[in-house]
Amino acid sequence: MSENNVVEVEDMTWGQLVDESVKPVIVMFYSPTCPYCKAMEPYFVNYAQEFKNSVFFARINIATNPWSAEKYGVQGTPTFKSFCHGRPVWEQVGQVYPSILKTAVENMVNYGEDCIKKSTPIGQDITGYA
């Protein structure tokens, strides 16, 4: 785990770090030039520290990892997505009040065991090629 409890994920490590995580996962999809991402980053890092024992925090640069962004329909940054057993269960796009993000994390902590019942599998056949 990194110093700030947020792990940088890439397309090649997504499966191991997000899909196979035993903890619920919150991912911040970002781009390096996004001012809203930079504004949200300190809150994301703080929540990663506060909830490090219950939730896995990750971020992914969509400029260098387009496959994961395409797979999960990310069209803008920042996009926050919660995953349970590799399935997305919550999403928030854009700069939001920090309390909204914190409530989402608290919900993952409090209801994480039930999150799989509220999720939908994503098809894995996204390639862009015939």
mmCIF file of C-alpha atoms in Angstrom:
data_model
loop_
_atom_site.group_PDB
_atom_site.id
_atom_site.type_symbol
_atom_site.label_atom_id
_atom_site.label_comp_id
_atom_site.label_asym_id
_atom_site.label_seq_id
_atom_site.Cartn_x
_atom_site.Cartn_y
_atom_site.Cartn_z
ATOM 1 C CA MET A 1 0.000 0.000 0.000
ATOM 2 C CA SER A 2 1.278 3.463 -0.765
ATOM 3 C CA GLU A 3 2.117 6.053 1.893
ATOM 4 C CA ASN A 4 -1.271 7.719 1.599
ATOM 5 C CA ASN A 5 -3.261 4.425 1.530
ATOM 6 C CA VAL A 6 -4.352 4.994 -2.082
ATOM 7 C CA VAL A 7 -2.974 2.505 -4.590
ATOM 8 C CA GLU A 8 -2.357 3.498 -8.204
ATOM 9 C CA VAL A 9 -4.058 0.893 -10.421
ATOM 10 C CA GLU A 10 -3.396 0.253 -14.114
ATOM 11 C CA ASP A 11 -5.298 -1.721 -16.738
ATOM 12 C CA MET A 12 -2.888 -4.625 -16.247
ATOM 13 C CA THR A 13 -3.262 -4.710 -12.441
ATOM 14 C CA TRP A 14 -7.010 -4.007 -12.245
ATOM 15 C CA GLY A 15 -8.048 -7.655 -11.955
ATOM 16 C CA GLN A 16 -5.651 -8.444 -9.150
ATOM 17 C CA LEU A 17 -6.200 -5.244 -7.155
ATOM 18 C CA VAL A 18 -9.875 -4.459 -7.721
ATOM 19 C CA ASP A 19 -11.737 -7.534 -9.003
ATOM 20 C CA GLU A 20 -10.066 -9.931 -6.569
ATOM 21 C CA SER A 21 -10.107 -7.667 -3.503
ATOM 22 C CA VAL A 22 -11.672 -9.197 -0.411
ATOM 23 C CA LYS A 23 -12.582 -5.686 0.794
ATOM 24 C CA PRO A 24 -14.997 -3.314 -0.903
ATOM 25 C CA VAL A 25 -13.089 -1.016 -3.283
ATOM 26 C CA ILE A 26 -13.506 2.686 -4.061
ATOM 27 C CA VAL A 27 -11.792 3.805 -7.252
ATOM 28 C CA MET A 28 -11.172 7.367 -8.357
ATOM 29 C CA PHE A 29 -10.890 7.596 -12.143
ATOM 30 C CA TYR A 30 -8.872 10.736 -12.834
ATOM 31 C CA SER A 31 -6.819 12.564 -15.427
ATOM 32 C CA PRO A 32 -3.641 14.522 -14.605
ATOM 33 C CA THR A 33 -4.941 17.785 -16.054
ATOM 34 C CA CYS A 34 -8.329 17.687 -14.275
ATOM 35 C CA PRO A 35 -8.628 20.546 -11.746
ATOM 36 C CA TYR A 36 -11.660 18.904 -10.107
ATOM 37 C CA CYS A 37 -9.641 15.727 -9.554
ATOM 38 C CA LYS A 38 -6.937 17.756 -7.825
ATOM 39 C CA ALA A 39 -9.579 19.402 -5.627
ATOM 40 C CA MET A 40 -11.052 16.031 -4.582
ATOM 41 C CA GLU A 41 -7.734 14.236 -4.075
ATOM 42 C CA PRO A 42 -7.070 15.422 -0.483
ATOM 43 C CA TYR A 43 -10.496 14.216 0.664
ATOM 44 C CA PHE A 44 -10.032 10.876 -1.087
ATOM 45 C CA VAL A 45 -6.644 10.438 0.607
ATOM 46 C CA ASN A 46 -8.101 11.396 4.020
ATOM 47 C CA TYR A 47 -10.909 8.856 3.681
ATOM 48 C CA ALA A 48 -8.397 6.228 2.572
ATOM 49 C CA GLN A 49 -6.555 6.773 5.845
ATOM 50 C CA GLU A 50 -9.717 6.866 7.952
ATOM 51 C CA PHE A 51 -11.232 3.703 6.449
ATOM 52 C CA LYS A 52 -8.034 1.790 5.581
ATOM 53 C CA ASN A 53 -9.056 -1.269 7.590
ATOM 54 C CA SER A 54 -12.444 -1.637 5.911
ATOM 55 C CA VAL A 55 -12.187 -0.371 2.328
ATOM 56 C CA PHE A 56 -9.491 -0.583 -0.358
ATOM 57 C CA PHE A 57 -8.851 2.782 -2.059
ATOM 58 C CA ALA A 58 -7.433 2.995 -5.562
ATOM 59 C CA ARG A 59 -7.108 5.517 -8.349
ATOM 60 C CA ILE A 60 -6.560 5.072 -12.056
ATOM 61 C CA ASN A 61 -5.344 7.543 -14.664
ATOM 62 C CA ILE A 62 -7.766 7.304 -17.600
ATOM 63 C CA ALA A 63 -5.263 8.955 -19.962
ATOM 64 C CA THR A 64 -2.839 6.037 -19.642
ATOM 65 C CA ASN A 65 -5.376 3.296 -18.857
ATOM 66 C CA PRO A 66 -8.232 3.718 -21.329
ATOM 67 C CA TRP A 67 -9.408 0.099 -21.233
ATOM 68 C CA SER A 68 -10.679 0.226 -17.642
ATOM 69 C CA ALA A 69 -12.308 3.612 -18.220
ATOM 70 C CA GLU A 70 -14.086 2.284 -21.322
ATOM 71 C CA LYS A 71 -15.130 -0.932 -19.603
ATOM 72 C CA TYR A 72 -16.894 0.973 -16.836
ATOM 73 C CA GLY A 73 -18.307 3.763 -19.003
ATOM 74 C CA VAL A 74 -16.230 6.565 -17.529
ATOM 75 C CA GLN A 75 -16.763 9.683 -19.622
ATOM 76 C CA GLY A 76 -15.605 12.407 -17.269
ATOM 77 C CA THR A 77 -13.286 12.963 -14.354
ATOM 78 C CA PRO A 78 -13.283 12.606 -11.537
ATOM 79 C CA THR A 79 -15.513 9.562 -11.462
ATOM 80 C CA PHE A 80 -15.768 7.635 -8.200
ATOM 81 C CA LYS A 81 -16.944 4.042 -8.354
ATOM 82 C CA SER A 82 -17.441 1.506 -5.601
ATOM 83 C CA PHE A 83 -16.886 -2.169 -6.328
ATOM 84 C CA CYS A 84 -17.847 -5.286 -4.450
ATOM 85 C CA HIS A 85 -16.351 -8.578 -5.615
ATOM 86 C CA GLY A 86 -15.335 -6.835 -8.836
ATOM 87 C CA ARG A 87 -18.824 -5.503 -9.567
ATOM 88 C CA PRO A 88 -19.696 -1.800 -9.584
ATOM 89 C CA VAL A 89 -22.332 -0.868 -6.997
ATOM 90 C CA TRP A 90 -22.162 2.944 -6.780
ATOM 91 C CA GLU A 91 -20.982 5.825 -8.932
ATOM 92 C CA GLN A 92 -20.556 9.569 -8.578
ATOM 93 C CA VAL A 93 -19.241 11.762 -11.380
ATOM 94 C CA GLY A 94 -17.615 15.151 -10.929
ATOM 95 C CA GLN A 95 -16.476 17.278 -8.043
ATOM 96 C CA VAL A 96 -18.906 16.650 -5.196
ATOM 97 C CA TYR A 97 -19.296 17.748 -1.621
ATOM 98 C CA PRO A 98 -16.803 15.708 0.388
ATOM 99 C CA SER A 99 -19.634 14.555 2.659
ATOM 100 C CA ILE A 100 -21.275 12.759 -0.291
ATOM 101 C CA LEU A 101 -18.099 10.801 -0.938
ATOM 102 C CA LYS A 102 -17.666 10.031 2.759
ATOM 103 C CA THR A 103 -21.251 8.794 3.036
ATOM 104 C CA ALA A 104 -20.634 6.441 0.107
ATOM 105 C CA VAL A 105 -17.567 5.058 1.880
ATOM 106 C CA GLU A 106 -19.494 4.656 5.134
ATOM 107 C CA ASN A 107 -22.241 2.819 3.264
ATOM 108 C CA MET A 108 -19.680 0.422 1.799
ATOM 109 C CA VAL A 109 -18.348 -0.218 5.311
ATOM 110 C CA ASN A 110 -21.781 -0.670 6.881
ATOM 111 C CA TYR A 111 -23.466 -2.613 4.090
ATOM 112 C CA GLY A 112 -20.497 -4.171 2.315
ATOM 113 C CA GLU A 113 -21.676 -7.725 2.907
ATOM 114 C CA ASP A 114 -24.946 -6.966 1.123
ATOM 115 C CA CYS A 115 -23.337 -5.102 -1.769
ATOM 116 C CA ILE A 116 -23.083 -8.117 -4.048
ATOM 117 C CA LYS A 117 -26.883 -8.480 -4.019
ATOM 118 C CA LYS A 118 -27.197 -4.937 -5.371
ATOM 119 C CA SER A 119 -24.676 -5.314 -8.167
ATOM 120 C CA THR A 120 -24.843 -6.246 -11.820
ATOM 121 C CA PRO A 121 -22.122 -8.140 -13.670
ATOM 122 C CA ILE A 122 -20.368 -6.229 -16.449
ATOM 123 C CA GLY A 123 -19.728 -7.996 -19.746
ATOM 124 C CA GLN A 124 -16.063 -8.717 -20.346
ATOM 125 C CA ASP A 125 -16.233 -8.774 -24.158
ATOM 126 C CA ILE A 126 -15.287 -5.143 -24.784
ATOM 127 C CA THR A 127 -12.491 -5.177 -27.305
ATOM 128 C CA GLY A 128 -13.388 -2.787 -30.104
ATOM 129 C CA TYR A 129 -12.411 -5.425 -32.642
ATOM 130 C CA ALA A 130 -14.523 -7.829 -34.681
#
